[in-house]
PDB file of C-alpha atoms in Angstrom:
ATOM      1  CA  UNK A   1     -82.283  56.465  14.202  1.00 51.00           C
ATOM      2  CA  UNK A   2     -79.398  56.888  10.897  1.00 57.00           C
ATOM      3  CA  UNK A   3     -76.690  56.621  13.918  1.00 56.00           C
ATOM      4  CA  UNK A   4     -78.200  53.256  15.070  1.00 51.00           C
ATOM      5  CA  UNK A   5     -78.091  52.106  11.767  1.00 42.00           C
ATOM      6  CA  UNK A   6     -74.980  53.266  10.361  1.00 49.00           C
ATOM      7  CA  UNK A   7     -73.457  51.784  14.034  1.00 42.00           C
ATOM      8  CA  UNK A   8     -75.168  48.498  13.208  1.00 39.00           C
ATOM      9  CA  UNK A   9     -74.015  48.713   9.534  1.00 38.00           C
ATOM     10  CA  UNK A  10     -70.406  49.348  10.425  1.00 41.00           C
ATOM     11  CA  UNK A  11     -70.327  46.661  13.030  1.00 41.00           C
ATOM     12  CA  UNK A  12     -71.552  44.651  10.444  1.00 38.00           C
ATOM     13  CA  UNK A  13     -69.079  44.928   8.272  1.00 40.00           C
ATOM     14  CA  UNK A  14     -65.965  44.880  10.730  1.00 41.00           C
ATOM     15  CA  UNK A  15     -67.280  41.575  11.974  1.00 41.00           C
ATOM     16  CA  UNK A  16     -67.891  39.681   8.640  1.00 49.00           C
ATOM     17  CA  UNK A  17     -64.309  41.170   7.947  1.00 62.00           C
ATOM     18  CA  UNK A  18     -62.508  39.485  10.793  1.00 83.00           C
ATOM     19  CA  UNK A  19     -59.284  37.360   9.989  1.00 89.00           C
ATOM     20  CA  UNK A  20     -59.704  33.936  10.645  1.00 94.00           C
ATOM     21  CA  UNK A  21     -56.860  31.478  11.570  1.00 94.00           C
ATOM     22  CA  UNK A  22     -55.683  28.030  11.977  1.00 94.00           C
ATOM     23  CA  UNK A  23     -54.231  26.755  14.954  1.00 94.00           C
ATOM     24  CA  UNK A  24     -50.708  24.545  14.686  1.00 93.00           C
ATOM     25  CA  UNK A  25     -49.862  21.895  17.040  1.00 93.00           C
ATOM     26  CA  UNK A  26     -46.819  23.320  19.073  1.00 93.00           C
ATOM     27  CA  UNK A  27     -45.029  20.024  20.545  1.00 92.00           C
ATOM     28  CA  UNK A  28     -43.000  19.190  18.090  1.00 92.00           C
ATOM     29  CA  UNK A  29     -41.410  22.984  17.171  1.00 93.00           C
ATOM     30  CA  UNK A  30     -40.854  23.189  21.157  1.00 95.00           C
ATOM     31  CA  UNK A  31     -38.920  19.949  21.248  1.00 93.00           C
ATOM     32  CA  UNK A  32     -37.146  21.329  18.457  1.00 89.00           C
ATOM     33  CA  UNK A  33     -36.141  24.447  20.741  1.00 93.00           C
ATOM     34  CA  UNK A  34     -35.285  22.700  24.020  1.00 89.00           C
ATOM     35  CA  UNK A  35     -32.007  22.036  22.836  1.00 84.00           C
ATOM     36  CA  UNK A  36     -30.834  25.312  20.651  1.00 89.00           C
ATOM     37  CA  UNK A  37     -29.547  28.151  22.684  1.00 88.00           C
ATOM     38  CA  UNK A  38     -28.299  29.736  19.073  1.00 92.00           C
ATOM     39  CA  UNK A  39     -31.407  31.257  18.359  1.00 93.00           C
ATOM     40  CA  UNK A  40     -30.356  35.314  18.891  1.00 94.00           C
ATOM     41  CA  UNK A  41     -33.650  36.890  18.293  1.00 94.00           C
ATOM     42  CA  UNK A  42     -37.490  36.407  17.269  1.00 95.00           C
ATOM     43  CA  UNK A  43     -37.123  36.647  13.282  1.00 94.00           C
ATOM     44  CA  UNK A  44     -34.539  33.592  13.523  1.00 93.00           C
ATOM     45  CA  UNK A  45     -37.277  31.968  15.247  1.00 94.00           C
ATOM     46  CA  UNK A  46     -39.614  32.427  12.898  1.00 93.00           C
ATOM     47  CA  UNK A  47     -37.381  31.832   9.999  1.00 90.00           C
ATOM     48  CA  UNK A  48     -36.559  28.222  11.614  1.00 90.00           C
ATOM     49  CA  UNK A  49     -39.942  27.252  12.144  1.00 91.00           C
ATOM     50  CA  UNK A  50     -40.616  28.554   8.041  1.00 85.00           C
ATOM     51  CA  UNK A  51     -37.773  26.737   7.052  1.00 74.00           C
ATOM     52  CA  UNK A  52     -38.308  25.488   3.480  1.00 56.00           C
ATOM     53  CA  UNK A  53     -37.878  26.789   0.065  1.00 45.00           C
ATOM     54  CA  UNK A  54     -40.056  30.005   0.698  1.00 51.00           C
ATOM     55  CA  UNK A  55     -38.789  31.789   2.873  1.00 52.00           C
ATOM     56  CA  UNK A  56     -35.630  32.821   0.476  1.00 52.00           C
ATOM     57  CA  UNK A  57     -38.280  34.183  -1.513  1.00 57.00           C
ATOM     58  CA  UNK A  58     -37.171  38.182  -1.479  1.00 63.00           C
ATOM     59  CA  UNK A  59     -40.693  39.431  -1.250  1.00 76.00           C
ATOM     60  CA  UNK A  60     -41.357  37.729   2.603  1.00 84.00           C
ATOM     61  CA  UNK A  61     -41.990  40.358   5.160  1.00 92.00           C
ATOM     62  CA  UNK A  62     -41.274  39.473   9.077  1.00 94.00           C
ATOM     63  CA  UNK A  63     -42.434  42.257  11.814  1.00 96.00           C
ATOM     64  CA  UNK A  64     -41.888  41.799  15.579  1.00 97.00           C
ATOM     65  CA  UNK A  65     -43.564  43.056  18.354  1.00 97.00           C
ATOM     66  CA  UNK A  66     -42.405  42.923  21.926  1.00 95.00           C
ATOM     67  CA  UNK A  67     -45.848  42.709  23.923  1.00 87.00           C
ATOM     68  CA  UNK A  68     -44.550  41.793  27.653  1.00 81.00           C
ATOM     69  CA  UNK A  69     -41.685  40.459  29.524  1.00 86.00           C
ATOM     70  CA  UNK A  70     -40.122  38.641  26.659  1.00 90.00           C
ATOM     71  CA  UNK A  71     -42.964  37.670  25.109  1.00 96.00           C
ATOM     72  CA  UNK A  72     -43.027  38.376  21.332  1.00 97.00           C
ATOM     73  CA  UNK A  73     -45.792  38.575  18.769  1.00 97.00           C
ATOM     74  CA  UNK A  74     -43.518  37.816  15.367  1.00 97.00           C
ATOM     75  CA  UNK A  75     -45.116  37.761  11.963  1.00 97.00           C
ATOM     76  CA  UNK A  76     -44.418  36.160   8.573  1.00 95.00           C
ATOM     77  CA  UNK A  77     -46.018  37.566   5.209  1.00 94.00           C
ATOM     78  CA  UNK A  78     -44.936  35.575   1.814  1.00 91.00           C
ATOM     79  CA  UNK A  79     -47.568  37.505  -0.424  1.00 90.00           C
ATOM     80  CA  UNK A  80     -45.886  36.279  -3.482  1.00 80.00           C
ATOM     81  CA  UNK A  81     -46.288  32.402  -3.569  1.00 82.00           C
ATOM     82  CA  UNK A  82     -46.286  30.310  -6.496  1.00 83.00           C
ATOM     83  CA  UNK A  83     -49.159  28.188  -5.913  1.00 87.00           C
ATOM     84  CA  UNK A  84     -52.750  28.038  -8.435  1.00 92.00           C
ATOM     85  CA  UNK A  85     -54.696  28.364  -5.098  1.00 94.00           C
ATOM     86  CA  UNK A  86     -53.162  30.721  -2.596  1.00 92.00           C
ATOM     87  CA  UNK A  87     -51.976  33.715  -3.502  1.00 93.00           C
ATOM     88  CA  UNK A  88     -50.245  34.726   0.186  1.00 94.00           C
ATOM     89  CA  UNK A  89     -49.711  33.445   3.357  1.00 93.00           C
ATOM     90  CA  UNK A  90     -49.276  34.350   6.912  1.00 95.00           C
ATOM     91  CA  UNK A  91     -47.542  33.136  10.082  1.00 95.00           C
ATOM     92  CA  UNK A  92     -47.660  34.633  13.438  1.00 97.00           C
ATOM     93  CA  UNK A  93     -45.863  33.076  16.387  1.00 97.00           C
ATOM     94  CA  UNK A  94     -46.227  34.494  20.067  1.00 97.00           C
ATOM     95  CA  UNK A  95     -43.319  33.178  21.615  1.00 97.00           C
ATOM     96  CA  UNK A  96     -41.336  33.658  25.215  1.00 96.00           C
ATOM     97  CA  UNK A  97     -37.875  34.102  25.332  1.00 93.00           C
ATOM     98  CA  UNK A  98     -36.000  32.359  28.996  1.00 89.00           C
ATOM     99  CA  UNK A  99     -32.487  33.305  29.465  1.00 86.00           C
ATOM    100  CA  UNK A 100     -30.851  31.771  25.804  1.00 85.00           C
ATOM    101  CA  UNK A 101     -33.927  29.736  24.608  1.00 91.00           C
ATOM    102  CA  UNK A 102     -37.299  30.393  23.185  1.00 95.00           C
ATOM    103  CA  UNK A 103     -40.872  28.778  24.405  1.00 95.00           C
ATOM    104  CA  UNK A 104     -43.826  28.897  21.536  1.00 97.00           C
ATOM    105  CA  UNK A 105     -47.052  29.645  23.226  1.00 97.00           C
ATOM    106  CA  UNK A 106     -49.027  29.603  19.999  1.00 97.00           C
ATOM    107  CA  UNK A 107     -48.574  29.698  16.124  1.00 97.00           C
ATOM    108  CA  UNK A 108     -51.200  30.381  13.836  1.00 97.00           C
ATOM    109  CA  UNK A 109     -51.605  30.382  10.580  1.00 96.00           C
ATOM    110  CA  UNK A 110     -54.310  32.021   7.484  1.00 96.00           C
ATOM    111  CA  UNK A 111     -53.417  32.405   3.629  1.00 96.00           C
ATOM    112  CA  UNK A 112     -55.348  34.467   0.590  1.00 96.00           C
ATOM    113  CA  UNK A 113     -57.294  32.872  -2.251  1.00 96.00           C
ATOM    114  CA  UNK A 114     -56.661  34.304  -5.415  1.00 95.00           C
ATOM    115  CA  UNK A 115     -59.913  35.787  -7.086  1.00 96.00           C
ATOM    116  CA  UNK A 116     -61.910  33.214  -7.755  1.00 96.00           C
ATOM    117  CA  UNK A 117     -60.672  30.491  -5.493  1.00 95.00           C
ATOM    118  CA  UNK A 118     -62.150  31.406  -2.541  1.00 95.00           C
ATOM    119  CA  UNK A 119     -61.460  34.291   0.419  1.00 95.00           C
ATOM    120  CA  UNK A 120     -58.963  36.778  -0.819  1.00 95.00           C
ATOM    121  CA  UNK A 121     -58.831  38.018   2.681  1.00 96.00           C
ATOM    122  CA  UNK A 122     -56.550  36.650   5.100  1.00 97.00           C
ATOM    123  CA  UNK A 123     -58.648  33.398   6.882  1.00 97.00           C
ATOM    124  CA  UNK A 124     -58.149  29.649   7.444  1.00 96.00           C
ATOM    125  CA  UNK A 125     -61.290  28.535   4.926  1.00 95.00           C
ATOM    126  CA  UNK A 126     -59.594  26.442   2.510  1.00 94.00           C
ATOM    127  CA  UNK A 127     -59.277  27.901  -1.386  1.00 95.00           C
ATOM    128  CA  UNK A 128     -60.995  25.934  -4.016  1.00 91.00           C
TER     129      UNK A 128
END
């Protein structure tokens, strides 16, 4: 009976835990990439698509993962943003590279509250 429960407990608690993310429309980044054979690798990638002030922000962290046949799982931490609401943010594009140019297949997107304005886990709710 305590295994059942601690099972259903822990289950519990890994699913109320789960990251949550939001979706971004990928036509217009892949009609950016049609035309740019330039782009050497999958943090370049990422970097264009996060291509505003923040990313020159020294505290972003980008990891890569090569999960198939040139299809890469690349993610984008900025834990240290200067906003009253979020207090991080995350970015993960799985992404195909074809001979010299790069296909999204999906970007998604989920950000921390800081205490008191909402989830401080990563998740697509918006902060208050």
């Amino acid at each position: 009976m305590n295994k059942i429960y601690i099972l259903t407990l822990a289950i519990s608690l890994l699913s109320s835990c789960k990251e949550t993310y939001r979706n971004v429309d990928l036509a217009g980044f892949n009609d950016r990439l049609k035309e740019k054979t330039d782009i050497p690798n999958a943090e370049e990638l990422i970097k264009l698509y996060y291509s505003h002030s923040k990313i020159n922000s020294s505290n972003h962290s980008i990891s890569v993962k090569k999960n198939r046949n040139n299809v890469f799982l690349v993610t984008l931490i900025n834990p240290a943003l200067e906003d009253d609401s979020l207090s991080a943010e995350k970015i993960e594009i799985t992404a195909e590279k074809k001979d010299q140019s790069w296909k999204v297949i999906e970007i998604r997107e989920s950000w921390k509250c800081w205490p008191g304005r909402g989830h401080t886990g990563w998740g697509a709710k918006p902060c208050d």
